[in-house]
PDB file of C-alpha atoms in Angstrom:
ATOM      1  CA  UNK A 188     147.114  96.839 117.136  1.00  0.00           C
ATOM      2  CA  UNK A 189     148.838  99.494 115.324  1.00  0.00           C
ATOM      3  CA  UNK A 190     150.647  99.459 111.752  1.00  0.00           C
ATOM      4  CA  UNK A 191     154.196  99.573 113.351  1.00  0.00           C
ATOM      5  CA  UNK A 192     153.401  97.274 116.629  1.00  0.00           C
ATOM      6  CA  UNK A 193     154.335  93.821 116.178  1.00  0.00           C
ATOM      7  CA  UNK A 194     151.504  91.034 116.839  1.00  0.00           C
ATOM      8  CA  UNK A 195     150.984  89.854 120.251  1.00  0.00           C
ATOM      9  CA  UNK A 196     150.820  86.039 120.055  1.00  0.00           C
ATOM     10  CA  UNK A 197     150.542  84.084 123.309  1.00  0.00           C
ATOM     11  CA  UNK A 198     151.662  81.001 121.776  1.00  0.00           C
ATOM     12  CA  UNK A 199     154.910  82.138 120.859  1.00  0.00           C
ATOM     13  CA  UNK A 200     155.146  83.875 124.319  1.00  0.00           C
ATOM     14  CA  UNK A 201     154.549  80.644 126.096  1.00  0.00           C
ATOM     15  CA  UNK A 202     156.723  78.373 123.917  1.00  0.00           C
ATOM     16  CA  UNK A 203     159.598  78.388 126.319  1.00  0.00           C
ATOM     17  CA  UNK A 204     157.352  77.695 129.133  1.00  0.00           C
ATOM     18  CA  UNK A 205     155.973  74.753 127.369  1.00  0.00           C
ATOM     19  CA  UNK A 206     159.350  73.465 126.483  1.00  0.00           C
ATOM     20  CA  UNK A 207     160.506  73.786 130.160  1.00  0.00           C
ATOM     21  CA  UNK A 208     157.658  71.755 131.070  1.00  0.00           C
ATOM     22  CA  UNK A 209     158.515  69.062 128.730  1.00  0.00           C
ATOM     23  CA  UNK A 210     162.072  69.104 129.856  1.00  0.00           C
ATOM     24  CA  UNK A 211     160.980  68.872 133.400  1.00  0.00           C
ATOM     25  CA  UNK A 212     158.672  66.005 132.625  1.00  0.00           C
ATOM     26  CA  UNK A 213     161.501  64.106 130.922  1.00  0.00           C
ATOM     27  CA  UNK A 214     163.769  64.382 133.735  1.00  0.00           C
ATOM     28  CA  UNK A 215     161.063  63.121 136.138  1.00  0.00           C
ATOM     29  CA  UNK A 216     160.643  60.391 133.813  1.00  0.00           C
ATOM     30  CA  UNK A 217     164.251  59.617 133.743  1.00  0.00           C
ATOM     31  CA  UNK A 218     164.305  59.560 137.622  1.00  0.00           C
ATOM     32  CA  UNK A 219     161.207  57.228 137.660  1.00  0.00           C
ATOM     33  CA  UNK A 220     163.047  54.942 135.223  1.00  0.00           C
ATOM     34  CA  UNK A 221     166.455  55.071 137.066  1.00  0.00           C
ATOM     35  CA  UNK A 222     163.960  53.719 140.269  1.00  0.00           C
ATOM     36  CA  UNK A 223     162.560  51.067 137.853  1.00  0.00           C
ATOM     37  CA  UNK A 224     166.053  49.993 136.804  1.00  0.00           C
ATOM     38  CA  UNK A 225     167.217  49.745 140.533  1.00  0.00           C
ATOM     39  CA  UNK A 226     164.247  47.754 141.258  1.00  0.00           C
ATOM     40  CA  UNK A 227     164.572  45.326 138.433  1.00  0.00           C
ATOM     41  CA  UNK A 228     161.609  46.477 136.617  1.00  0.00           C
ATOM     42  CA  UNK A 229     163.064  48.228 133.596  1.00  0.00           C
ATOM     43  CA  UNK A 230     165.491  46.192 131.301  1.00  0.00           C
ATOM     44  CA  UNK A 231     166.703  49.072 129.466  1.00  0.00           C
ATOM     45  CA  UNK A 232     169.686  50.940 131.139  1.00  0.00           C
ATOM     46  CA  UNK A 233     169.367  54.699 131.838  1.00  0.00           C
ATOM     47  CA  UNK A 234     171.734  55.425 128.756  1.00  0.00           C
ATOM     48  CA  UNK A 235     169.376  53.536 126.524  1.00  0.00           C
ATOM     49  CA  UNK A 236     166.300  55.170 127.895  1.00  0.00           C
ATOM     50  CA  UNK A 237     167.613  58.649 127.731  1.00  0.00           C
ATOM     51  CA  UNK A 238     168.468  58.037 123.830  1.00  0.00           C
ATOM     52  CA  UNK A 239     164.588  56.691 123.329  1.00  0.00           C
ATOM     53  CA  UNK A 240     163.194  59.710 125.335  1.00  0.00           C
ATOM     54  CA  UNK A 241     165.371  62.166 123.574  1.00  0.00           C
ATOM     55  CA  UNK A 242     164.110  60.981 120.173  1.00  0.00           C
ATOM     56  CA  UNK A 243     160.582  61.634 121.675  1.00  0.00           C
ATOM     57  CA  UNK A 244     161.465  64.947 122.769  1.00  0.00           C
ATOM     58  CA  UNK A 245     163.011  66.029 119.219  1.00  0.00           C
ATOM     59  CA  UNK A 246     159.581  65.067 117.896  1.00  0.00           C
ATOM     60  CA  UNK A 247     157.902  67.322 120.211  1.00  0.00           C
ATOM     61  CA  UNK A 248     160.181  70.057 119.644  1.00  0.00           C
ATOM     62  CA  UNK A 249     159.711  69.997 115.867  1.00  0.00           C
ATOM     63  CA  UNK A 250     155.781  70.187 116.802  1.00  0.00           C
ATOM     64  CA  UNK A 251     156.461  73.114 119.215  1.00  0.00           C
ATOM     65  CA  UNK A 252     158.438  74.948 116.517  1.00  0.00           C
ATOM     66  CA  UNK A 253     155.720  74.470 113.953  1.00  0.00           C
ATOM     67  CA  UNK A 254     153.212  75.713 116.571  1.00  0.00           C
ATOM     68  CA  UNK A 255     155.148  78.804 116.938  1.00  0.00           C
ATOM     69  CA  UNK A 256     155.629  79.433 113.356  1.00  0.00           C
ATOM     70  CA  UNK A 257     151.717  78.966 112.400  1.00  0.00           C
ATOM     71  CA  UNK A 258     150.782  80.794 115.441  1.00  0.00           C
ATOM     72  CA  UNK A 259     152.631  83.727 114.566  1.00  0.00           C
ATOM     73  CA  UNK A 260     151.190  83.991 111.228  1.00  0.00           C
ATOM     74  CA  UNK A 261     147.597  83.238 112.364  1.00  0.00           C
ATOM     75  CA  UNK A 262     148.257  86.362 114.971  1.00  0.00           C
ATOM     76  CA  UNK A 263     149.738  88.467 111.881  1.00  0.00           C
ATOM     77  CA  UNK A 264     146.559  87.750 110.060  1.00  0.00           C
ATOM     78  CA  UNK A 265     144.154  88.652 113.030  1.00  0.00           C
ATOM     79  CA  UNK A 266     143.175  85.421 114.109  1.00  0.00           C
ATOM     80  CA  UNK A 267     143.414  84.086 117.456  1.00  0.00           C
ATOM     81  CA  UNK A 268     146.252  81.275 117.828  1.00  0.00           C
ATOM     82  CA  UNK A 269     145.116  80.086 121.001  1.00  0.00           C
ATOM     83  CA  UNK A 270     141.508  79.319 119.867  1.00  0.00           C
ATOM     84  CA  UNK A 271     142.734  77.612 116.929  1.00  0.00           C
ATOM     85  CA  UNK A 272     145.504  75.477 118.985  1.00  0.00           C
ATOM     86  CA  UNK A 273     142.860  74.697 121.662  1.00  0.00           C
ATOM     87  CA  UNK A 274     140.049  73.481 118.616  1.00  0.00           C
ATOM     88  CA  UNK A 275     142.776  71.627 117.186  1.00  0.00           C
ATOM     89  CA  UNK A 276     144.498  70.052 119.784  1.00  0.00           C
ATOM     90  CA  UNK A 277     142.384  66.768 120.410  1.00  0.00           C
ATOM     91  CA  UNK A 278     142.458  65.827 116.710  1.00  0.00           C
ATOM     92  CA  UNK A 279     146.173  66.871 116.296  1.00  0.00           C
ATOM     93  CA  UNK A 280     146.945  64.193 119.179  1.00  0.00           C
ATOM     94  CA  UNK A 281     144.812  61.374 117.434  1.00  0.00           C
ATOM     95  CA  UNK A 282     146.200  62.314 114.068  1.00  0.00           C
ATOM     96  CA  UNK A 283     149.955  62.854 114.947  1.00  0.00           C
ATOM     97  CA  UNK A 284     149.829  59.498 116.949  1.00  0.00           C
ATOM     98  CA  UNK A 285     148.516  57.624 114.041  1.00  0.00           C
ATOM     99  CA  UNK A 286     150.754  59.183 111.454  1.00  0.00           C
ATOM    100  CA  UNK A 287     153.703  58.706 113.447  1.00  0.00           C
ATOM    101  CA  UNK A 288     153.017  55.032 113.845  1.00  0.00           C
ATOM    102  CA  UNK A 289     152.637  54.981 109.965  1.00  0.00           C
ATOM    103  CA  UNK A 290     155.602  56.534 109.236  1.00  0.00           C
ATOM    104  CA  UNK A 291     157.842  54.786 111.741  1.00  0.00           C
ATOM    105  CA  UNK A 292     156.664  51.366 110.027  1.00  0.00           C
ATOM    106  CA  UNK A 293     157.273  52.623 106.533  1.00  0.00           C
ATOM    107  CA  UNK A 294     160.762  53.828 107.638  1.00  0.00           C
ATOM    108  CA  UNK A 295     161.745  50.884 109.184  1.00  0.00           C
ATOM    109  CA  UNK A 296     160.337  48.673 106.430  1.00  0.00           C
ATOM    110  CA  UNK A 297     162.312  50.612 103.818  1.00  0.00           C
ATOM    111  CA  UNK A 298     165.619  50.661 105.983  1.00  0.00           C
ATOM    112  CA  UNK A 299     165.330  46.962 106.404  1.00  0.00           C
ATOM    113  CA  UNK A 300     164.657  46.311 102.977  1.00  0.00           C
ATOM    114  CA  UNK A 301     167.617  48.495 101.983  1.00  0.00           C
ATOM    115  CA  UNK A 302     170.175  46.570 104.688  1.00  0.00           C
ATOM    116  CA  UNK A 303     169.020  43.219 103.491  1.00  0.00           C
ATOM    117  CA  UNK A 304     169.014  43.831  99.577  1.00  0.00           C
ATOM    118  CA  UNK A 305     172.213  46.283  99.708  1.00  0.00           C
ATOM    119  CA  UNK A 306     174.234  45.251 102.677  1.00  0.00           C
ATOM    120  CA  UNK A 307     176.994  47.634 101.707  1.00  0.00           C
ATOM    121  CA  UNK A 308     174.606  50.493 102.474  1.00  0.00           C
ATOM    122  CA  UNK A 309     175.454  50.684 106.174  1.00  0.00           C
ATOM    123  CA  UNK A 310     173.721  53.619 106.767  1.00  0.00           C
ATOM    124  CA  UNK A 311     170.516  52.195 106.493  1.00  0.00           C
ATOM    125  CA  UNK A 312     171.268  49.333 109.389  1.00  0.00           C
ATOM    126  CA  UNK A 313     170.373  51.527 112.383  1.00  0.00           C
ATOM    127  CA  UNK A 314     167.247  52.956 110.916  1.00  0.00           C
ATOM    128  CA  UNK A 315     165.994  49.330 110.442  1.00  0.00           C
ATOM    129  CA  UNK A 316     166.696  48.654 114.205  1.00  0.00           C
ATOM    130  CA  UNK A 317     164.870  51.415 116.021  1.00  0.00           C
ATOM    131  CA  UNK A 318     165.652  51.387 119.805  1.00  0.00           C
ATOM    132  CA  UNK A 319     168.880  49.260 119.299  1.00  0.00           C
ATOM    133  CA  UNK A 320     171.883  51.438 119.398  1.00  0.00           C
ATOM    134  CA  UNK A 321     174.647  49.228 118.102  1.00  0.00           C
ATOM    135  CA  UNK A 322     174.933  45.910 116.082  1.00  0.00           C
ATOM    136  CA  UNK A 323     175.756  43.976 119.032  1.00  0.00           C
ATOM    137  CA  UNK A 324     172.242  44.394 120.967  1.00  0.00           C
ATOM    138  CA  UNK A 325     171.435  45.894 124.181  1.00  0.00           C
ATOM    139  CA  UNK A 326     174.846  46.324 125.615  1.00  0.00           C
ATOM    140  CA  UNK A 327     176.385  47.981 122.496  1.00  0.00           C
ATOM    141  CA  UNK A 328     175.822  51.706 122.294  1.00  0.00           C
ATOM    142  CA  UNK A 329     177.203  53.610 119.266  1.00  0.00           C
ATOM    143  CA  UNK A 330     176.729  57.410 118.881  1.00  0.00           C
ATOM    144  CA  UNK A 331     176.243  57.298 115.222  1.00  0.00           C
ATOM    145  CA  UNK A 332     173.347  54.580 115.539  1.00  0.00           C
ATOM    146  CA  UNK A 333     171.758  57.179 117.983  1.00  0.00           C
ATOM    147  CA  UNK A 334     172.410  60.124 115.650  1.00  0.00           C
ATOM    148  CA  UNK A 335     170.968  58.379 112.562  1.00  0.00           C
ATOM    149  CA  UNK A 336     167.927  57.420 114.780  1.00  0.00           C
ATOM    150  CA  UNK A 337     167.281  60.718 116.171  1.00  0.00           C
ATOM    151  CA  UNK A 338     167.507  62.287 112.723  1.00  0.00           C
ATOM    152  CA  UNK A 339     165.229  59.680 111.623  1.00  0.00           C
ATOM    153  CA  UNK A 340     162.655  60.160 114.648  1.00  0.00           C
ATOM    154  CA  UNK A 341     162.694  63.834 114.080  1.00  0.00           C
ATOM    155  CA  UNK A 342     162.989  64.500 110.142  1.00  0.00           C
ATOM    156  CA  UNK A 343     161.688  61.011 108.740  1.00  0.00           C
ATOM    157  CA  UNK A 344     158.856  60.356 111.060  1.00  0.00           C
ATOM    158  CA  UNK A 345     158.226  63.301 113.447  1.00  0.00           C
ATOM    159  CA  UNK A 346     157.912  66.036 110.636  1.00  0.00           C
ATOM    160  CA  UNK A 347     155.973  64.249 107.952  1.00  0.00           C
ATOM    161  CA  UNK A 348     153.562  63.106 110.623  1.00  0.00           C
ATOM    162  CA  UNK A 349     152.978  66.778 111.881  1.00  0.00           C
ATOM    163  CA  UNK A 350     152.568  67.940 108.274  1.00  0.00           C
ATOM    164  CA  UNK A 351     149.882  65.249 107.475  1.00  0.00           C
TER     165      UNK A 351
END
C-alpha cells in the first residue's frame, strides 16, 4: 500500500452485504411469524412483532457500524480486520448477549423505579414496559412508546453492551 492509497478493508467492503443479509433474514422471520399468527401459534400481531425485531435490528446495526469503524482503523494501522473479527467473534457473541441482558434489566429497573416514585415523569413509563407499546396493553400501539423503546434498545442497551 502506497502513501496515497486508502487502506483496503474487507470488513468495510462487506458491510452492506452483511446488512442486506440481516434485512433479508428479518423479512423471512416476519413472514414466518405471519404464518404462525395465522395458525394461532403466535400471540403477538405482526405490527408488534415488527417493532420488536426492528429494535433488535437497531442493535445489530450499531454493532455493525462499530465493526466498520474499528475495522477501518485496524486496516489503516496495517492489521487484518478479518483476522481480528474472526478471532473475536465467538467471544463477542457471548459477551454481547450477556451484557445486553444486564443492561436491559438495569434499564427496566431504573425506569420502573422512576415511573413509580415520580409518576409525573411519563417518559419513563415506556422504558419500564419493554415489548408493550402503549399503556392499554397488547392492542394499544403508540408510536411514541415504540420510538422511546427503539432509542432505549439501541443507545441505552445495545451501545453499552457492545462497548463492554
